[in-house]
Amino acid sequence: MHDAAFVNANLATMREGAPPIKDGIVAVTSNRISWVGPRGEWKDKARDEHDVRGGWITPGLIDCHTHLVYAGNRAHEFELRLKGATYEEIARAGGGILSTVRATRQATEDDLLLVSQKRLARWREEGATVIEVKSGYGLDRDTELRMLRAARRLSGLSVKTTFLGAHALPEEYKGRAEDYIDLVCDEVLPAAAKEKLVDAVDAFCERIAFTPEQTRRVFTKARALGLPVKLHADQLSDLGGGALAADHRALSADHLEHASEASISAMKKAGTVAVLLPGAFYFLREKQLPPIEALRRHGVPIALATDHNPGTSPLSSPLLVLNMACTLFRLTPEEALAGMTRNAARALGLQATHGTLEAGKQADLAVWDIGTPAELAYAVGANPCIKVSSSAFS
Ligand SMILES: [Zn+2]
């Protein structure tokens, strides 16, 4: 006897190569999927029955790259830029990422939890069941820990936390990047790991952030602590970030607009997922497309995420990510949906438990009022999600 069965449903299981199941059933028991298949093969019983009325069920969407926890916003800079101010002028006037750092340092853990929980509602409404949340607006020990504690307290979605102490150089370390990396490796990361606040470690490897050598130091420390790594790689220039990530068997390399063929080949060998972030590409009006064809040719799994953050991607809509990935990056709707389910799960190391509709996995389901799964990527600004079932509710 199963706890519940979703009947009269079409199923996009998102298992690699598996066709959709028309008129299918998904059964759930103790927060796990206990049966998936066509109605004709169903011989069991369930205590509760949910009639989906011909709608579609997909795995709950997974947003594998966000900076959801921060204080304040940067709408004022958005206005200034539209009046002609350059990024440098804004930064010199105290704006940019460091303005978010100042606001976040002044916020209490409860303040951060309150604003972030409010932001998170949008993901729930649009069928998401898992979200990754990075630190990186504290850039000091106490604030980084506070951000991660606030992220751990978020409810309604399963949350994976990523330590991003090497996000930017804080003002008080200007000209002393090596000293700051010492602080990250010797003090902040170990403290966060000791408090069990860290599921993965990320860094921003870029000319305007940290060098490949500094990134390597952070990754070496992460691995010594037994933590998997991810990387903001090759967004603005090719520093070989994709290859560096692959070298450290990273779960994912993210952005990748300028990634070389050599990096992509190394990522394939290492099993590193490519996470593409069309929201940042759109908001920054970037021109350099990520190397989609090369990723396809090498068979690197492509995941998608909002990259929600106050500066370069104030995007709170997983569904809009699907549309942007198709319109801006020319992904197919099927690739886009795989990017926020199966491949996003891999980018978080959750492929054994999340990302597809399969017996034994977590019962994270989204039910949609659509005629075909492609409609999820096709519609702009619509939200056909009618129900979410998530193991995070238990
Ligand atoms: Zn990011």
CSV table of C-alpha atoms in Angstrom, one decimal, residues 45-326:
chain,number,residue,atom,x,y,z
A,45,LYS,CA,-3.3,0.6,-4.1
A,46,ALA,CA,-2.7,4.0,-2.5
A,47,ARG,CA,-4.3,5.4,0.6
A,48,ASP,CA,-4.8,8.9,-1.1
A,49,GLU,CA,-5.4,9.6,-4.7
A,50,HIS,CA,-4.6,12.9,-6.4
A,51,ASP,CA,-6.3,13.4,-9.8
A,52,VAL,CA,-4.0,15.5,-11.9
A,53,ARG,CA,-6.7,15.9,-14.6
A,54,GLY,CA,-4.4,15.3,-17.5
A,55,GLY,CA,-1.7,17.7,-16.4
A,56,TRP,CA,2.0,17.0,-16.4
A,57,ILE,CA,4.3,15.9,-13.6
A,58,THR,CA,8.0,16.7,-13.6
A,59,PRO,CA,10.7,16.3,-11.0
A,60,GLY,CA,10.7,19.4,-8.8
A,61,LEU,CA,12.9,22.1,-10.3
A,62,ILE,CA,16.4,22.5,-8.9
A,63,ASP,CA,18.1,25.9,-8.9
A,64,CYS,CA,21.8,24.9,-8.5
A,65,HIS,CA,23.4,28.4,-8.3
A,66,THR,CA,22.1,31.3,-6.3
A,67,HIS,CA,23.3,34.1,-4.0
A,68,LEU,CA,19.9,34.3,-2.3
A,69,VAL,CA,21.0,35.5,1.2
A,70,TYR,CA,22.0,39.2,1.3
A,71,ALA,CA,20.7,42.5,2.6
A,72,GLY,CA,19.7,45.5,0.6
A,73,ASN,CA,19.5,45.6,-3.2
A,74,ARG,CA,21.1,47.5,-6.1
A,75,ALA,CA,18.2,49.1,-7.8
A,76,HIS,CA,19.8,52.5,-7.4
A,77,GLU,CA,22.9,51.4,-9.4
A,78,PHE,CA,20.6,50.0,-12.0
A,79,GLU,CA,19.1,53.5,-12.4
A,80,LEU,CA,22.5,55.1,-12.4
A,81,ARG,CA,23.8,52.8,-15.2
A,82,LEU,CA,20.7,53.6,-17.3
A,83,LYS,CA,21.6,57.3,-16.9
A,84,GLY,CA,25.0,56.5,-18.3
A,85,ALA,CA,27.3,55.8,-15.3
A,86,THR,CA,29.9,53.2,-15.9
A,87,TYR,CA,30.6,50.2,-13.6
A,88,GLU,CA,33.9,51.9,-12.5
A,89,GLU,CA,32.2,55.1,-11.6
A,90,ILE,CA,29.6,53.3,-9.5
A,91,ALA,CA,32.3,51.2,-7.8
A,92,ARG,CA,34.4,54.4,-7.0
A,93,ALA,CA,31.2,55.9,-5.5
A,94,GLY,CA,31.0,53.0,-3.1
A,95,GLY,CA,28.6,50.9,-5.2
A,96,GLY,CA,29.0,47.4,-6.7
A,97,ILE,CA,29.4,44.2,-4.7
A,98,LEU,CA,31.0,45.9,-1.8
A,99,SER,CA,27.8,47.9,-1.2
A,100,THR,CA,26.0,44.6,-0.7
A,101,VAL,CA,28.8,43.5,1.6
A,102,ARG,CA,28.4,46.6,3.8
A,103,ALA,CA,24.6,46.0,4.0
A,104,THR,CA,25.0,42.3,4.7
A,105,ARG,CA,27.5,42.9,7.5
A,106,GLN,CA,25.1,45.2,9.2
A,107,ALA,CA,22.2,42.6,9.1
A,108,THR,CA,21.5,40.2,11.8
A,109,GLU,CA,20.9,36.5,11.1
A,110,ASP,CA,17.2,37.0,11.6
A,111,ASP,CA,17.2,40.0,9.2
A,112,LEU,CA,18.9,37.8,6.6
A,113,LEU,CA,16.5,34.9,7.2
A,114,LEU,CA,13.5,37.2,6.9
A,115,VAL,CA,14.4,38.8,3.5
A,116,SER,CA,15.6,35.6,2.0
A,117,GLN,CA,12.6,33.5,3.1
A,118,LYS,CA,10.4,36.2,1.4
A,119,ARG,CA,12.5,35.9,-1.8
A,120,LEU,CA,12.2,32.1,-1.7
A,121,ALA,CA,8.4,32.1,-2.1
A,122,ARG,CA,8.7,32.7,-5.8
A,123,TRP,CA,10.7,29.5,-6.3
A,124,ARG,CA,8.1,27.5,-4.5
A,125,GLU,CA,5.3,29.0,-6.6
A,126,GLU,CA,7.2,28.0,-9.8
A,127,GLY,CA,7.7,24.3,-8.9
A,128,ALA,CA,11.2,24.4,-7.4
A,129,THR,CA,12.0,22.0,-4.6
A,130,VAL,CA,15.8,22.4,-4.2
A,131,ILE,CA,17.9,25.6,-4.1
A,132,GLU,CA,21.6,26.1,-3.6
A,133,VAL,CA,22.5,29.2,-1.6
A,134,LYS,CA,26.0,30.7,-1.5
A,135,SER,CA,27.7,32.8,1.1
A,136,GLY,CA,30.1,35.5,-0.2
A,137,TYR,CA,28.7,38.9,0.9
A,138,GLY,CA,30.3,38.8,4.3
A,139,LEU,CA,33.9,38.3,3.4
A,140,ASP,CA,34.7,38.2,7.1
A,141,ARG,CA,34.3,35.3,9.5
A,142,ASP,CA,31.2,36.3,11.4
A,143,THR,CA,29.2,37.5,8.5
A,144,GLU,CA,30.0,34.5,6.3
A,145,LEU,CA,28.9,32.2,9.1
A,146,ARG,CA,25.8,34.3,9.6
A,147,MET,CA,24.8,34.0,6.0
A,148,LEU,CA,25.2,30.3,6.0
A,149,ARG,CA,23.3,29.9,9.2
A,150,ALA,CA,20.4,31.9,7.7
A,151,ALA,CA,20.5,29.7,4.6
A,152,ARG,CA,20.3,26.6,6.7
A,153,ARG,CA,17.2,27.9,8.5
A,154,LEU,CA,15.3,28.6,5.2
A,155,SER,CA,12.2,26.4,5.0
A,156,GLY,CA,9.8,25.2,2.2
A,157,LEU,CA,12.6,24.0,-0.1
A,158,SER,CA,15.6,21.7,0.4
A,159,VAL,CA,18.6,24.0,0.7
A,160,LYS,CA,22.2,23.1,-0.2
A,161,THR,CA,24.8,25.7,1.1
A,162,THR,CA,28.0,26.6,-0.6
A,163,PHE,CA,30.8,28.6,1.0
A,164,LEU,CA,32.0,31.4,-1.3
A,165,GLY,CA,34.4,33.3,0.9
A,166,ALA,CA,36.6,33.8,-2.2
A,167,HIS,CA,33.9,35.9,-3.9
A,168,ALA,CA,35.5,39.3,-3.8
A,169,LEU,CA,38.3,41.1,-2.0
A,170,PRO,CA,36.9,43.0,1.0
A,171,GLU,CA,37.9,46.7,1.3
A,172,GLU,CA,40.0,46.2,4.4
A,173,TYR,CA,42.2,43.7,2.4
A,174,LYS,CA,42.8,46.0,-0.6
A,175,GLY,CA,46.1,45.1,-2.2
A,176,ARG,CA,46.5,42.1,0.1
A,177,ALA,CA,44.7,39.3,-1.8
A,178,GLU,CA,47.1,36.6,-0.5
A,179,ASP,CA,46.4,37.6,3.1
A,180,TYR,CA,42.7,37.4,2.5
A,181,ILE,CA,43.0,33.9,1.0
A,182,ASP,CA,45.0,33.0,4.1
A,183,LEU,CA,42.0,34.2,6.2
A,184,VAL,CA,39.6,32.2,4.1
A,185,CYS,CA,41.6,29.0,4.2
A,186,ASP,CA,42.9,29.2,7.7
A,187,GLU,CA,40.0,30.6,9.6
A,188,VAL,CA,36.7,31.2,7.9
A,189,LEU,CA,36.3,28.0,5.9
A,190,PRO,CA,37.4,25.7,8.7
A,191,ALA,CA,35.0,27.5,11.1
A,192,ALA,CA,32.1,27.1,8.7
A,193,ALA,CA,32.9,23.4,8.0
A,194,LYS,CA,33.2,22.7,11.8
A,195,GLU,CA,29.7,24.1,12.3
A,196,LYS,CA,28.5,21.8,9.4
A,197,LEU,CA,27.3,24.8,7.4
A,198,VAL,CA,29.0,23.9,4.2
A,199,ASP,CA,27.9,21.4,1.5
A,200,ALA,CA,30.4,22.6,-1.1
A,201,VAL,CA,33.0,25.3,-1.7
A,202,ASP,CA,33.0,27.8,-4.5
A,203,ALA,CA,35.4,30.6,-5.7
A,204,PHE,CA,35.3,33.4,-8.2
A,205,CYS,CA,38.2,32.9,-10.5
A,206,GLU,CA,38.4,36.0,-12.7
A,207,ARG,CA,40.7,39.0,-13.5
A,208,ILE,CA,38.5,41.2,-11.3
A,209,ALA,CA,38.4,38.5,-8.5
A,210,PHE,CA,40.9,35.8,-7.6
A,211,THR,CA,43.7,34.2,-9.7
A,212,PRO,CA,43.8,30.5,-10.6
A,213,GLU,CA,46.6,30.0,-8.1
A,214,GLN,CA,44.5,31.6,-5.3
A,215,THR,CA,41.6,29.5,-6.3
A,216,ARG,CA,43.7,26.4,-6.2
A,217,ARG,CA,44.6,27.2,-2.6
A,218,VAL,CA,41.0,27.4,-1.6
A,219,PHE,CA,40.2,24.1,-3.4
A,220,THR,CA,43.1,22.3,-1.8
A,221,LYS,CA,41.8,23.4,1.7
A,222,ALA,CA,38.2,22.3,0.7
A,223,ARG,CA,39.4,18.9,-0.3
A,224,ALA,CA,41.4,18.6,2.9
A,225,LEU,CA,38.2,19.2,4.7
A,226,GLY,CA,36.4,16.6,2.6
A,227,LEU,CA,34.2,19.1,0.8
A,228,PRO,CA,33.4,19.1,-3.0
A,229,VAL,CA,34.1,22.2,-5.0
A,230,LYS,CA,32.4,24.3,-7.7
A,231,LEU,CA,33.8,27.3,-9.6
A,232,HIS,CA,32.6,30.7,-11.1
A,233,ALA,CA,34.7,30.1,-14.2
A,234,ASP,CA,35.5,31.9,-17.5
A,235,GLN,CA,32.6,34.4,-17.2
A,236,LEU,CA,34.5,37.5,-18.5
A,237,SER,CA,37.7,36.0,-19.8
A,238,ASP,CA,39.4,32.6,-20.4
A,239,LEU,CA,41.6,31.9,-17.4
A,240,GLY,CA,41.3,28.2,-17.9
A,241,GLY,CA,38.7,28.1,-15.1
A,242,GLY,CA,36.9,25.1,-16.6
A,243,ALA,CA,40.1,23.0,-16.7
A,244,LEU,CA,41.0,24.2,-13.1
A,245,ALA,CA,37.6,23.0,-11.9
A,246,ALA,CA,38.0,19.7,-13.7
A,247,ASP,CA,41.5,19.3,-12.1
A,248,HIS,CA,39.8,19.3,-8.7
A,249,ARG,CA,37.0,17.1,-9.9
A,250,ALA,CA,34.5,19.9,-9.3
A,251,LEU,CA,30.8,19.2,-9.2
A,252,SER,CA,30.3,22.1,-11.6
A,253,ALA,CA,32.0,25.0,-13.4
A,254,ASP,CA,29.6,27.9,-13.8
A,255,HIS,CA,29.1,30.7,-16.3
A,256,LEU,CA,31.7,29.5,-18.9
A,257,GLU,CA,31.0,32.1,-21.6
A,258,HIS,CA,34.8,32.2,-22.4
A,259,ALA,CA,35.6,28.6,-21.7
A,260,SER,CA,38.1,27.0,-24.2
A,261,GLU,CA,37.7,23.6,-25.9
A,262,ALA,CA,40.5,22.3,-23.8
A,263,SER,CA,38.5,23.2,-20.6
A,264,ILE,CA,35.4,21.6,-21.9
A,265,SER,CA,37.2,18.4,-22.8
A,266,ALA,CA,38.8,18.3,-19.3
A,267,MET,CA,35.3,18.9,-17.7
A,268,LYS,CA,33.9,15.9,-19.6
A,269,LYS,CA,36.7,13.6,-18.4
A,270,ALA,CA,36.2,14.8,-14.8
A,271,GLY,CA,32.4,14.5,-14.8
A,272,THR,CA,32.1,18.3,-14.1
A,273,VAL,CA,28.7,19.8,-15.0
A,274,ALA,CA,28.5,23.0,-17.0
A,275,VAL,CA,26.1,25.4,-15.2
A,276,LEU,CA,24.9,28.2,-17.5
A,277,LEU,CA,23.4,31.4,-16.1
A,278,PRO,CA,21.3,33.2,-18.7
A,279,GLY,CA,20.0,35.7,-16.2
A,280,ALA,CA,23.4,37.3,-15.8
A,281,PHE,CA,24.1,37.2,-19.5
A,282,TYR,CA,20.8,39.0,-20.1
A,283,PHE,CA,21.1,41.5,-17.3
A,284,LEU,CA,24.7,42.5,-18.2
A,285,ARG,CA,23.8,42.5,-21.9
A,286,GLU,CA,26.7,40.2,-22.6
A,287,LYS,CA,27.5,39.3,-26.2
A,288,GLN,CA,29.8,36.3,-25.8
A,289,LEU,CA,27.6,33.2,-25.8
A,290,PRO,CA,28.7,30.1,-23.8
A,291,PRO,CA,30.1,27.4,-26.0
A,292,ILE,CA,26.9,25.4,-26.3
A,293,GLU,CA,27.9,23.4,-29.4
A,294,ALA,CA,31.2,22.3,-27.9
A,295,LEU,CA,29.5,21.3,-24.6
A,296,ARG,CA,27.1,19.2,-26.7
A,297,ARG,CA,29.8,17.7,-28.8
A,298,HIS,CA,31.8,16.6,-25.8
A,299,GLY,CA,28.7,15.4,-24.0
A,300,VAL,CA,29.2,17.7,-20.9
A,301,PRO,CA,25.9,17.8,-18.9
A,302,ILE,CA,24.4,21.3,-19.0
A,303,ALA,CA,22.6,22.6,-16.0
A,304,LEU,CA,20.8,26.0,-15.7
A,305,ALA,CA,20.3,28.3,-12.7
A,306,THR,CA,19.0,31.8,-11.8
A,307,ASP,CA,22.3,33.0,-10.3
A,308,HIS,CA,20.0,35.2,-8.2
A,309,ASN,CA,22.0,38.0,-6.8
A,310,PRO,CA,21.5,41.8,-6.3
A,311,GLY,CA,24.1,43.0,-8.8
A,312,THR,CA,24.2,41.0,-12.0
A,313,SER,CA,21.1,38.7,-12.0
A,314,PRO,CA,18.2,39.9,-9.8
A,315,LEU,CA,16.2,37.1,-11.2
A,316,SER,CA,13.7,35.1,-9.1
A,317,SER,CA,12.1,32.9,-11.7
A,318,PRO,CA,13.2,29.4,-12.4
A,319,LEU,CA,10.7,29.3,-15.3
A,320,LEU,CA,12.1,32.4,-16.9
A,321,VAL,CA,15.5,30.7,-16.8
A,322,LEU,CA,14.1,27.9,-19.0
A,323,ASN,CA,12.8,30.5,-21.5
A,324,MET,CA,16.1,32.5,-21.5
A,325,ALA,CA,18.2,29.4,-22.0
A,326,CYS,CA,16.2,28.7,-25.2
